[in-house]
PDB file of C-alpha atoms in Angstrom:
ATOM      1  CA  MET A 781      37.036  87.011  62.145  1.00 93.00           C
ATOM      2  CA  TYR A 782      36.576  84.506  64.931  1.00 96.00           C
ATOM      3  CA  LYS A 783      39.159  81.866  65.680  1.00 96.00           C
ATOM      4  CA  THR A 784      37.850  78.326  65.231  1.00 97.00           C
ATOM      5  CA  THR A 785      38.330  77.666  68.954  1.00 96.00           C
ATOM      6  CA  GLU A 786      36.210  80.731  69.753  1.00 98.00           C
ATOM      7  CA  LEU A 787      33.404  79.487  67.532  1.00 98.00           C
ATOM      8  CA  GLN A 788      33.603  76.065  69.186  1.00 97.00           C
ATOM      9  CA  GLN A 789      33.288  77.733  72.591  1.00 97.00           C
ATOM     10  CA  ILE A 790      30.227  79.657  71.416  1.00 97.00           C
ATOM     11  CA  ILE A 791      28.607  76.431  70.216  1.00 97.00           C
ATOM     12  CA  ASP A 792      29.427  74.538  73.415  1.00 96.00           C
ATOM     13  CA  SER A 793      28.055  77.413  75.477  1.00 96.00           C
ATOM     14  CA  GLU A 794      24.796  77.416  73.515  1.00 96.00           C
ATOM     15  CA  PHE A 795      24.385  73.663  73.984  1.00 96.00           C
ATOM     16  CA  GLN A 796      24.853  74.069  77.726  1.00 94.00           C
ATOM     17  CA  LYS A 797      21.950  76.537  77.714  1.00 96.00           C
ATOM     18  CA  LEU A 798      19.565  74.083  76.051  1.00 96.00           C
ATOM     19  CA  TYR A 799      16.521  73.353  78.158  1.00 94.00           C
ATOM     20  CA  PHE A 800      14.029  70.545  77.718  1.00 96.00           C
ATOM     21  CA  PRO A 801      10.913  69.928  79.851  1.00 96.00           C
ATOM     22  CA  LYS A 802      11.233  67.516  82.761  1.00 96.00           C
ATOM     23  CA  ASN A 803       8.040  65.577  82.087  1.00 97.00           C
ATOM     24  CA  PRO A 804       7.551  63.026  80.761  1.00 98.00           C
ATOM     25  CA  ALA A 805      11.083  62.136  81.825  1.00 98.00           C
ATOM     26  CA  GLU A 806      11.176  59.108  79.518  1.00 97.00           C
ATOM     27  CA  LEU A 807      10.784  61.442  76.527  1.00 98.00           C
ATOM     28  CA  TYR A 808      13.216  64.203  77.444  1.00 98.00           C
ATOM     29  CA  GLN A 809      15.961  62.495  79.465  1.00 98.00           C
ATOM     30  CA  PRO A 810      17.140  60.465  76.437  1.00 98.00           C
ATOM     31  CA  ILE A 811      17.418  63.701  74.436  1.00 98.00           C
ATOM     32  CA  GLU A 812      19.547  65.313  77.133  1.00 97.00           C
ATOM     33  CA  TYR A 813      21.566  62.102  77.363  1.00 97.00           C
ATOM     34  CA  ILE A 814      22.452  61.786  73.658  1.00 97.00           C
ATOM     35  CA  LEU A 815      23.344  65.491  73.458  1.00 96.00           C
ATOM     36  CA  SER A 816      25.579  65.253  76.535  1.00 94.00           C
ATOM     37  CA  ILE A 817      27.731  62.196  75.779  1.00 90.00           C
ATOM     38  CA  GLY A 818      30.217  63.845  73.499  1.00 78.00           C
ATOM     39  CA  GLY A 819      30.579  63.826  69.778  1.00 83.00           C
ATOM     40  CA  LYS A 820      32.801  66.167  67.800  1.00 88.00           C
ATOM     41  CA  ARG A 821      30.014  68.661  66.993  1.00 95.00           C
ATOM     42  CA  ILE A 822      31.699  69.388  63.685  1.00 97.00           C
ATOM     43  CA  ARG A 823      28.389  70.052  61.907  1.00 98.00           C
ATOM     44  CA  PRO A 824      27.445  73.107  63.961  1.00 98.00           C
ATOM     45  CA  LEU A 825      31.051  74.264  63.721  1.00 98.00           C
ATOM     46  CA  PHE A 826      30.927  73.948  59.933  1.00 99.00           C
ATOM     47  CA  THR A 827      27.747  76.041  59.987  1.00 99.00           C
ATOM     48  CA  VAL A 828      29.201  78.959  61.935  1.00 99.00           C
ATOM     49  CA  LEU A 829      32.543  78.745  60.111  1.00 99.00           C
ATOM     50  CA  ALA A 830      30.634  79.121  56.846  1.00 99.00           C
ATOM     51  CA  ALA A 831      28.731  82.128  58.201  1.00 99.00           C
ATOM     52  CA  ASN A 832      31.961  83.733  59.417  1.00 99.00           C
ATOM     53  CA  LEU A 833      33.490  83.265  55.970  1.00 99.00           C
ATOM     54  CA  PHE A 834      31.021  85.835  54.639  1.00 98.00           C
ATOM     55  CA  SER A 835      30.290  87.959  57.710  1.00 98.00           C
ATOM     56  CA  GLU A 836      31.826  89.123  60.980  1.00 97.00           C
ATOM     57  CA  ASP A 837      28.453  88.522  62.625  1.00 97.00           C
ATOM     58  CA  VAL A 838      27.641  84.832  63.063  1.00 98.00           C
ATOM     59  CA  GLN A 839      24.576  85.361  65.250  1.00 96.00           C
ATOM     60  CA  ASN A 840      22.084  84.318  62.554  1.00 97.00           C
ATOM     61  CA  ALA A 841      23.900  80.977  62.203  1.00 98.00           C
ATOM     62  CA  ILE A 842      23.898  79.969  65.884  1.00 98.00           C
ATOM     63  CA  ASN A 843      20.355  78.598  66.109  1.00 98.00           C
ATOM     64  CA  PRO A 844      20.484  76.784  62.749  1.00 98.00           C
ATOM     65  CA  ALA A 845      23.788  75.236  63.843  1.00 99.00           C
ATOM     66  CA  ILE A 846      22.116  73.858  66.969  1.00 98.00           C
ATOM     67  CA  GLY A 847      19.101  72.671  64.981  1.00 98.00           C
ATOM     68  CA  LEU A 848      21.322  70.809  62.534  1.00 98.00           C
ATOM     69  CA  GLU A 849      23.195  69.074  65.363  1.00 98.00           C
ATOM     70  CA  ILE A 850      19.948  68.068  67.085  1.00 98.00           C
ATOM     71  CA  PHE A 851      18.731  66.668  63.763  1.00 98.00           C
ATOM     72  CA  HIS A 852      22.005  64.743  63.339  1.00 98.00           C
ATOM     73  CA  ASN A 853      21.626  63.214  66.798  1.00 97.00           C
ATOM     74  CA  PHE A 854      17.999  62.310  66.076  1.00 98.00           C
ATOM     75  CA  THR A 855      19.220  60.270  63.108  1.00 97.00           C
ATOM     76  CA  LEU A 856      21.721  58.505  65.371  1.00 95.00           C
ATOM     77  CA  LEU A 857      18.962  57.442  67.789  1.00 96.00           C
ATOM     78  CA  HIS A 858      16.980  55.802  65.005  1.00 97.00           C
ATOM     79  CA  ASP A 859      20.046  54.441  63.172  1.00 94.00           C
ATOM     80  CA  ASP A 860      21.205  52.704  66.356  1.00 94.00           C
ATOM     81  CA  ILE A 861      17.864  50.898  66.622  1.00 95.00           C
ATOM     82  CA  MET A 862      17.999  49.765  62.995  1.00 93.00           C
ATOM     83  CA  ASP A 863      21.662  48.760  63.281  1.00 86.00           C
ATOM     84  CA  LYS A 864      21.054  47.027  66.639  1.00 87.00           C
ATOM     85  CA  ALA A 865      24.004  49.004  68.022  1.00 87.00           C
ATOM     86  CA  ASP A 866      24.678  48.743  71.750  1.00 89.00           C
ATOM     87  CA  ILE A 867      27.336  51.446  72.061  1.00 87.00           C
ATOM     88  CA  ARG A 868      27.478  55.060  70.877  1.00 88.00           C
ATOM     89  CA  ARG A 869      30.433  57.279  71.847  1.00 87.00           C
ATOM     90  CA  ASN A 870      31.566  54.630  74.342  1.00 84.00           C
ATOM     91  CA  LYS A 871      28.200  54.809  76.152  1.00 91.00           C
ATOM     92  CA  PRO A 872      25.077  52.637  75.937  1.00 93.00           C
ATOM     93  CA  THR A 873      22.810  53.644  73.070  1.00 95.00           C
ATOM     94  CA  VAL A 874      19.453  55.150  74.002  1.00 97.00           C
ATOM     95  CA  HIS A 875      17.477  52.024  73.096  1.00 97.00           C
ATOM     96  CA  LYS A 876      19.791  49.930  75.304  1.00 96.00           C
ATOM     97  CA  LYS A 877      19.720  52.347  78.244  1.00 97.00           C
ATOM     98  CA  TRP A 878      15.933  52.729  77.990  1.00 97.00           C
ATOM     99  CA  ASN A 879      14.151  50.744  75.261  1.00 97.00           C
ATOM    100  CA  GLU A 880      13.327  50.920  71.561  1.00 98.00           C
ATOM    101  CA  ASN A 881       9.971  52.659  71.998  1.00 98.00           C
ATOM    102  CA  VAL A 882      11.583  55.387  74.076  1.00 98.00           C
ATOM    103  CA  ALA A 883      14.351  55.843  71.490  1.00 98.00           C
ATOM    104  CA  ILE A 884      11.837  56.104  68.638  1.00 98.00           C
ATOM    105  CA  LEU A 885       9.679  58.687  70.402  1.00 98.00           C
ATOM    106  CA  SER A 886      12.610  60.728  71.734  1.00 98.00           C
ATOM    107  CA  GLY A 887      14.067  60.748  68.236  1.00 98.00           C
ATOM    108  CA  ASP A 888      10.749  61.977  66.845  1.00 98.00           C
ATOM    109  CA  ALA A 889      10.731  64.782  69.415  1.00 98.00           C
ATOM    110  CA  MET A 890      14.296  65.744  68.472  1.00 98.00           C
ATOM    111  CA  MET A 891      13.300  65.983  64.823  1.00 98.00           C
ATOM    112  CA  ILE A 892      10.493  68.393  65.746  1.00 97.00           C
ATOM    113  CA  TYR A 893      12.723  70.393  68.097  1.00 97.00           C
ATOM    114  CA  SER A 894      15.331  70.805  65.365  1.00 98.00           C
ATOM    115  CA  TYR A 895      12.806  72.824  63.350  1.00 96.00           C
ATOM    116  CA  GLU A 896      12.293  75.213  66.268  1.00 96.00           C
ATOM    117  CA  PHE A 897      15.815  76.518  65.789  1.00 97.00           C
ATOM    118  CA  PHE A 898      15.024  77.720  62.272  1.00 96.00           C
ATOM    119  CA  MET A 899      11.885  79.640  63.229  1.00 94.00           C
ATOM    120  CA  ASN A 900      13.300  83.064  64.141  1.00 89.00           C
ATOM    121  CA  LEU A 901      15.532  83.653  61.151  1.00 94.00           C
ATOM    122  CA  PRO A 902      15.209  86.818  59.053  1.00 94.00           C
ATOM    123  CA  THR A 903      12.343  86.407  56.582  1.00 94.00           C
ATOM    124  CA  GLU A 904      14.547  86.955  53.532  1.00 94.00           C
ATOM    125  CA  ILE A 905      16.624  83.827  54.241  1.00 97.00           C
ATOM    126  CA  GLN A 906      14.178  81.607  56.121  1.00 96.00           C
ATOM    127  CA  ILE A 907      12.466  80.006  53.111  1.00 96.00           C
ATOM    128  CA  SER A 908      15.760  79.207  51.391  1.00 97.00           C
ATOM    129  CA  ILE A 909      17.111  77.619  54.566  1.00 98.00           C
ATOM    130  CA  PHE A 910      13.941  75.598  55.182  1.00 97.00           C
ATOM    131  CA  LYS A 911      14.051  74.289  51.609  1.00 98.00           C
ATOM    132  CA  THR A 912      17.661  73.189  52.067  1.00 98.00           C
ATOM    133  CA  PHE A 913      16.930  71.579  55.433  1.00 98.00           C
ATOM    134  CA  ASN A 914      13.791  69.748  54.267  1.00 98.00           C
ATOM    135  CA  LYS A 915      15.554  68.407  51.173  1.00 98.00           C
ATOM    136  CA  THR A 916      18.451  67.228  53.325  1.00 99.00           C
ATOM    137  CA  ALA A 917      16.214  65.563  55.911  1.00 98.00           C
ATOM    138  CA  ILE A 918      14.456  63.370  53.349  1.00 98.00           C
ATOM    139  CA  GLU A 919      17.736  62.545  51.597  1.00 99.00           C
ATOM    140  CA  VAL A 920      19.261  61.316  54.868  1.00 98.00           C
ATOM    141  CA  CYS A 921      16.286  58.958  55.247  1.00 97.00           C
ATOM    142  CA  GLU A 922      16.788  57.748  51.678  1.00 98.00           C
ATOM    143  CA  GLY A 923      20.460  57.084  52.413  1.00 98.00           C
ATOM    144  CA  GLN A 924      19.645  55.058  55.500  1.00 96.00           C
ATOM    145  CA  GLN A 925      17.171  52.946  53.512  1.00 96.00           C
ATOM    146  CA  PHE A 926      19.761  52.270  50.818  1.00 97.00           C
ATOM    147  CA  ASP A 927      22.216  51.267  53.553  1.00 94.00           C
ATOM    148  CA  MET A 928      19.699  48.788  54.965  1.00 93.00           C
ATOM    149  CA  ASN A 929      18.984  47.464  51.467  1.00 95.00           C
ATOM    150  CA  PHE A 930      22.689  46.717  51.045  1.00 94.00           C
ATOM    151  CA  GLU A 931      22.623  44.367  54.053  1.00 89.00           C
ATOM    152  CA  ASN A 932      20.780  41.774  51.959  1.00 87.00           C
ATOM    153  CA  LYS A 933      22.569  42.495  48.702  1.00 89.00           C
ATOM    154  CA  MET A 934      25.913  40.852  47.956  1.00 83.00           C
ATOM    155  CA  GLU A 935      26.670  42.797  44.776  1.00 89.00           C
ATOM    156  CA  VAL A 936      26.859  46.534  45.453  1.00 94.00           C
ATOM    157  CA  SER A 937      28.573  48.728  42.886  1.00 96.00           C
ATOM    158  CA  GLU A 938      30.995  51.484  43.797  1.00 97.00           C
ATOM    159  CA  GLN A 939      28.574  53.994  42.287  1.00 97.00           C
ATOM    160  CA  GLU A 940      25.700  52.698  44.445  1.00 98.00           C
ATOM    161  CA  TYR A 941      27.837  52.882  47.574  1.00 98.00           C
ATOM    162  CA  ILE A 942      29.003  56.440  46.871  1.00 98.00           C
ATOM    163  CA  LYS A 943      25.396  57.515  46.291  1.00 99.00           C
ATOM    164  CA  MET A 944      24.346  55.905  49.573  1.00 98.00           C
ATOM    165  CA  ILE A 945      27.008  57.673  51.674  1.00 98.00           C
ATOM    166  CA  GLU A 946      26.323  60.909  49.818  1.00 99.00           C
ATOM    167  CA  LEU A 947      22.711  60.739  50.988  1.00 99.00           C
ATOM    168  CA  LYS A 948      23.260  59.251  54.426  1.00 97.00           C
ATOM    169  CA  THR A 949      26.265  61.355  55.451  1.00 97.00           C
ATOM    170  CA  SER A 950      27.475  63.949  52.961  1.00 99.00           C
ATOM    171  CA  VAL A 951      24.330  65.946  52.254  1.00 99.00           C
ATOM    172  CA  LEU A 952      23.986  66.963  55.911  1.00 99.00           C
ATOM    173  CA  ILE A 953      27.546  68.300  55.968  1.00 99.00           C
ATOM    174  CA  ALA A 954      26.787  70.053  52.673  1.00 99.00           C
ATOM    175  CA  ALA A 955      23.648  71.585  54.179  1.00 99.00           C
ATOM    176  CA  CYS A 956      25.609  72.873  57.183  1.00 99.00           C
ATOM    177  CA  PHE A 957      27.992  74.757  54.918  1.00 99.00           C
ATOM    178  CA  LYS A 958      25.218  76.089  52.685  1.00 99.00           C
ATOM    179  CA  ILE A 959      22.916  77.157  55.518  1.00 99.00           C
ATOM    180  CA  GLY A 960      25.807  78.819  57.343  1.00 99.00           C
ATOM    181  CA  ALA A 961      26.771  80.634  54.154  1.00 99.00           C
ATOM    182  CA  ILE A 962      23.198  81.869  53.638  1.00 99.00           C
ATOM    183  CA  CYS A 963      23.108  83.083  57.247  1.00 98.00           C
ATOM    184  CA  GLY A 964      26.325  84.985  56.573  1.00 98.00           C
ATOM    185  CA  GLY A 965      24.856  86.748  53.556  1.00 98.00           C
ATOM    186  CA  ALA A 966      26.385  84.682  50.738  1.00 98.00           C
ATOM    187  CA  ASN A 967      24.925  85.044  47.273  1.00 98.00           C
ATOM    188  CA  GLU A 968      23.201  82.077  45.644  1.00 97.00           C
ATOM    189  CA  LYS A 969      26.248  81.007  43.627  1.00 98.00           C
ATOM    190  CA  ASP A 970      28.594  81.072  46.622  1.00 99.00           C
ATOM    191  CA  ALA A 971      26.041  79.226  48.777  1.00 99.00           C
ATOM    192  CA  GLU A 972      25.779  76.496  46.140  1.00 99.00           C
ATOM    193  CA  ASN A 973      29.570  76.208  45.874  1.00 99.00           C
ATOM    194  CA  MET A 974      29.702  75.845  49.654  1.00 99.00           C
ATOM    195  CA  TYR A 975      27.152  73.030  49.359  1.00 99.00           C
ATOM    196  CA  GLU A 976      29.287  71.178  46.802  1.00 99.00           C
ATOM    197  CA  PHE A 977      32.369  71.798  48.938  1.00 99.00           C
ATOM    198  CA  GLY A 978      30.653  70.208  51.937  1.00 99.00           C
ATOM    199  CA  LYS A 979      29.208  67.312  49.959  1.00 99.00           C
ATOM    200  CA  ASN A 980      32.594  66.231  48.650  1.00 99.00           C
ATOM    201  CA  LEU A 981      34.205  66.723  52.049  1.00 98.00           C
ATOM    202  CA  GLY A 982      31.535  64.444  53.484  1.00 98.00           C
ATOM    203  CA  LEU A 983      32.385  61.736  50.972  1.00 99.00           C
ATOM    204  CA  ALA A 984      36.076  62.024  51.857  1.00 98.00           C
ATOM    205  CA  PHE A 985      35.267  61.858  55.587  1.00 96.00           C
ATOM    206  CA  GLN A 986      33.174  58.688  55.202  1.00 96.00           C
ATOM    207  CA  LEU A 987      35.810  56.955  53.102  1.00 98.00           C
ATOM    208  CA  ARG A 988      38.332  57.946  55.759  1.00 96.00           C
ATOM    209  CA  ASP A 989      36.117  56.265  58.376  1.00 93.00           C
ATOM    210  CA  ASP A 990      36.012  53.126  56.221  1.00 95.00           C
ATOM    211  CA  TYR A 991      39.795  53.200  55.905  1.00 96.00           C
ATOM    212  CA  LEU A 992      40.475  53.774  59.620  1.00 94.00           C
ATOM    213  CA  ASP A 993      38.218  50.888  60.624  1.00 93.00           C
ATOM    214  CA  CYS A 994      40.599  48.570  58.794  1.00 96.00           C
ATOM    215  CA  PHE A 995      43.954  50.313  58.876  1.00 94.00           C
ATOM    216  CA  GLY A 996      43.782  52.726  61.790  1.00 89.00           C
ATOM    217  CA  ASN A 997      45.837  52.417  64.949  1.00 81.00           C
ATOM    218  CA  THR A 998      43.709  50.823  67.694  1.00 71.00           C
ATOM    219  CA  ALA A 999      44.984  53.186  70.404  1.00 69.00           C
ATOM    220  CA  GLU A1000      44.312  56.287  68.287  1.00 67.00           C
ATOM    221  CA  PHE A1001      41.141  54.961  66.643  1.00 63.00           C
ATOM    222  CA  GLY A1002      39.592  54.355  70.050  1.00 60.00           C
ATOM    223  CA  LYS A1003      38.069  50.971  69.251  1.00 66.00           C
ATOM    224  CA  GLN A1004      38.986  47.598  67.835  1.00 78.00           C
ATOM    225  CA  ILE A1005      40.131  47.510  64.247  1.00 86.00           C
ATOM    226  CA  GLY A1006      37.966  45.492  61.857  1.00 93.00           C
ATOM    227  CA  GLY A1007      34.503  46.144  63.248  1.00 90.00           C
ATOM    228  CA  ASP A1008      33.112  46.633  59.739  1.00 92.00           C
ATOM    229  CA  ILE A1009      34.711  43.370  58.601  1.00 96.00           C
ATOM    230  CA  VAL A1010      33.182  41.417  61.481  1.00 94.00           C
ATOM    231  CA  ALA A1011      29.772  42.964  60.775  1.00 90.00           C
ATOM    232  CA  ASN A1012      30.092  42.268  57.010  1.00 93.00           C
ATOM    233  CA  LYS A1013      29.373  45.943  56.335  1.00 93.00           C
ATOM    234  CA  LYS A1014      29.422  47.013  52.709  1.00 95.00           C
ATOM    235  CA  THR A1015      32.221  49.562  52.879  1.00 97.00           C
ATOM    236  CA  TYR A1016      34.184  51.132  50.056  1.00 98.00           C
ATOM    237  CA  LEU A1017      37.081  48.779  50.801  1.00 98.00           C
ATOM    238  CA  LEU A1018      34.966  45.613  50.620  1.00 98.00           C
ATOM    239  CA  ILE A1019      33.105  46.719  47.504  1.00 97.00           C
ATOM    240  CA  LYS A1020      36.325  47.672  45.744  1.00 98.00           C
ATOM    241  CA  ALA A1021      37.943  44.366  46.702  1.00 98.00           C
ATOM    242  CA  LEU A1022      35.003  42.372  45.349  1.00 96.00           C
ATOM    243  CA  ASN A1023      34.984  44.416  42.149  1.00 95.00           C
ATOM    244  CA  ILE A1024      38.681  44.094  41.268  1.00 97.00           C
ATOM    245  CA  SER A1025      39.585  40.641  42.617  1.00 97.00           C
ATOM    246  CA  ASP A1026      39.894  37.532  40.476  1.00 97.00           C
ATOM    247  CA  SER A1027      37.334  34.745  40.843  1.00 97.00           C
ATOM    248  CA  GLN A1028      39.412  32.795  43.367  1.00 98.00           C
ATOM    249  CA  THR A1029      40.023  35.768  45.661  1.00 98.00           C
ATOM    250  CA  LYS A1030      36.416  36.891  45.337  1.00 97.00           C
ATOM    251  CA  ALA A1031      35.240  33.419  46.374  1.00 97.00           C
ATOM    252  CA  LYS A1032      37.519  33.609  49.413  1.00 98.00           C
ATOM    253  CA  ILE A1033      36.057  36.968  50.452  1.00 97.00           C
ATOM    254  CA  ILE A1034      32.492  35.717  50.006  1.00 96.00           C
ATOM    255  CA  ALA A1035      33.293  32.600  52.028  1.00 96.00           C
ATOM    256  CA  GLU A1036      34.463  34.808  54.907  1.00 96.00           C
ATOM    257  CA  ILE A1037      31.307  36.911  54.662  1.00 95.00           C
ATOM    258  CA  ASN A1038      29.088  33.808  54.751  1.00 94.00           C
ATOM    259  CA  LYS A1039      30.758  32.193  57.769  1.00 93.00           C
ATOM    260  CA  LYS A1040      28.383  31.913  60.714  1.00 92.00           C
ATOM    261  CA  ASP A1041      30.912  30.685  63.255  1.00 94.00           C
ATOM    262  CA  PHE A1042      34.309  32.325  63.060  1.00 95.00           C
ATOM    263  CA  ASP A1043      37.248  33.551  65.075  1.00 96.00           C
ATOM    264  CA  ARG A1044      37.175  37.367  65.048  1.00 95.00           C
ATOM    265  CA  THR A1045      40.925  37.870  64.768  1.00 95.00           C
ATOM    266  CA  GLU A1046      41.268  35.239  62.065  1.00 97.00           C
ATOM    267  CA  LYS A1047      38.466  36.723  59.959  1.00 97.00           C
ATOM    268  CA  VAL A1048      39.789  40.279  60.256  1.00 96.00           C
ATOM    269  CA  ASN A1049      43.348  39.239  59.431  1.00 97.00           C
ATOM    270  CA  THR A1050      42.233  37.179  56.430  1.00 98.00           C
ATOM    271  CA  ILE A1051      40.297  40.081  54.904  1.00 98.00           C
ATOM    272  CA  LEU A1052      43.013  42.624  55.708  1.00 98.00           C
ATOM    273  CA  GLU A1053      45.590  40.413  54.031  1.00 98.00           C
ATOM    274  CA  ILE A1054      43.437  40.281  50.897  1.00 98.00           C
ATOM    275  CA  TYR A1055      43.015  44.065  51.003  1.00 98.00           C
ATOM    276  CA  GLN A1056      46.781  44.477  51.169  1.00 98.00           C
ATOM    277  CA  GLN A1057      47.320  42.088  48.251  1.00 98.00           C
ATOM    278  CA  LEU A1058      44.832  44.074  46.159  1.00 98.00           C
ATOM    279  CA  ASN A1059      46.346  47.454  47.161  1.00 98.00           C
ATOM    280  CA  ILE A1060      43.011  48.479  48.652  1.00 98.00           C
ATOM    281  CA  PRO A1061      44.607  50.866  51.211  1.00 98.00           C
ATOM    282  CA  GLN A1062      46.368  52.803  48.455  1.00 98.00           C
ATOM    283  CA  ILE A1063      43.282  52.785  46.216  1.00 98.00           C
ATOM    284  CA  THR A1064      41.136  54.100  49.073  1.00 98.00           C
ATOM    285  CA  GLU A1065      43.594  56.833  50.012  1.00 97.00           C
ATOM    286  CA  LYS A1066      43.724  57.935  46.382  1.00 98.00           C
ATOM    287  CA  LYS A1067      39.919  58.116  46.262  1.00 98.00           C
ATOM    288  CA  ILE A1068      39.841  60.141  49.479  1.00 98.00           C
ATOM    289  CA  GLU A1069      42.347  62.583  48.002  1.00 97.00           C
ATOM    290  CA  GLU A1070      40.216  62.875  44.850  1.00 98.00           C
ATOM    291  CA  TYR A1071      37.220  63.985  46.908  1.00 98.00           C
ATOM    292  CA  TYR A1072      39.286  66.471  48.898  1.00 98.00           C
ATOM    293  CA  ASN A1073      40.631  67.948  45.666  1.00 98.00           C
ATOM    294  CA  LEU A1074      37.131  68.130  44.204  1.00 99.00           C
ATOM    295  CA  ALA A1075      35.856  69.788  47.388  1.00 99.00           C
ATOM    296  CA  PHE A1076      38.523  72.467  47.267  1.00 98.00           C
ATOM    297  CA  SER A1077      37.909  73.083  43.563  1.00 99.00           C
ATOM    298  CA  TYR A1078      34.484  74.384  44.645  1.00 99.00           C
ATOM    299  CA  PHE A1079      35.888  76.228  47.658  1.00 99.00           C
ATOM    300  CA  ASP A1080      38.354  78.044  45.401  1.00 98.00           C
ATOM    301  CA  LYS A1081      35.395  79.540  43.513  1.00 98.00           C
ATOM    302  CA  ILE A1082      34.030  81.287  46.614  1.00 98.00           C
ATOM    303  CA  SER A1083      34.205  85.045  46.067  1.00 96.00           C
ATOM    304  CA  VAL A1084      35.749  86.191  49.362  1.00 97.00           C
ATOM    305  CA  PRO A1085      39.318  87.332  50.109  1.00 97.00           C
ATOM    306  CA  THR A1086      41.727  84.396  50.419  1.00 95.00           C
ATOM    307  CA  GLU A1087      42.667  85.237  54.011  1.00 96.00           C
ATOM    308  CA  ARG A1088      39.057  84.739  55.125  1.00 97.00           C
ATOM    309  CA  LYS A1089      39.211  81.141  53.899  1.00 98.00           C
ATOM    310  CA  THR A1090      42.124  80.215  56.173  1.00 97.00           C
ATOM    311  CA  PRO A1091      40.128  79.029  59.252  1.00 97.00           C
ATOM    312  CA  ILE A1092      38.084  76.568  57.173  1.00 98.00           C
ATOM    313  CA  ILE A1093      41.137  75.332  55.267  1.00 97.00           C
ATOM    314  CA  GLU A1094      43.103  74.773  58.489  1.00 96.00           C
ATOM    315  CA  PHE A1095      40.217  72.974  60.214  1.00 96.00           C
ATOM    316  CA  VAL A1096      39.513  70.734  57.230  1.00 96.00           C
ATOM    317  CA  ASN A1097      43.208  69.835  56.964  1.00 94.00           C
ATOM    318  CA  LEU A1098      43.122  68.882  60.638  1.00 92.00           C
ATOM    319  CA  LEU A1099      40.178  66.557  59.979  1.00 92.00           C
ATOM    320  CA  LYS A1100      41.829  65.221  56.842  1.00 90.00           C
ATOM    321  CA  ASN A1101      44.738  63.858  58.862  1.00 84.00           C
ATOM    322  CA  ARG A1102      42.665  62.537  61.757  1.00 82.00           C
ATOM    323  CA  LYS A1103      43.408  59.134  63.264  1.00 76.00           C
ATOM    324  CA  SER A1104      39.992  58.565  64.843  1.00 69.00           C
TER     325      SER A1104
END
């Protein structure tokens, strides 16, 4: 089996080999830019880790891994326009560095390019992988629409929020694990268990992001704490607080959300204090743990020797305890 670091090196090497045409520059330079400014590249790593779980040969999974990461970055280009985000990975977003039209068209091109990396797969697995990818692609769009709908909706249930992040974030991670497993020769049952494993991991990861935005360490988190609070984003923490607070506390939260002119520090501290009073940090951490446990209940069902599971378990545990 490969070490996780070896698989990461393979992925990084393949990304360095990527070539895009030079003209028109306004179409292709933004693609090269977004793919070059960092990012953890955990999705392609999940894909090849899943393949290696079932096979010593991960070659079939390399191109799909790249295609999935290009697709992920395409979604970021369009999300940043819709979210009016100026910064991505500590760099200007594509629509700020160029303009919105460029970002839209470059994103469209990335979506098309992502399919190219699924074209040369063995015939016996290609249809199954395309079905998984196509289903995932439309679900990610559905998740983004739900997220935008929530911007104008004060009352969002916990169930609605979980469904939104499942579609917007988790299903792509699930697809990476399933597609990698198929590339590695997994049977249908194991591939489906890998999908459920990835889906629940994705939910845990997103809730962890929500938690860190409020209760992370600024130095380790890499950005100011409370960005979601300032932006009035419907996160798990906010939704839970609104759902379990008494009428007086709920009114206080809503008043903070509705303020047009406010001091950033004061607003963040007010909401964080309410979260602490309601035990929101502990509730969130418990929910995160529930999704990790559910994820591993599916992973335990995978019919491979236990020792082959170690690289994935170790890497997931590393992500579980991340500070940023």
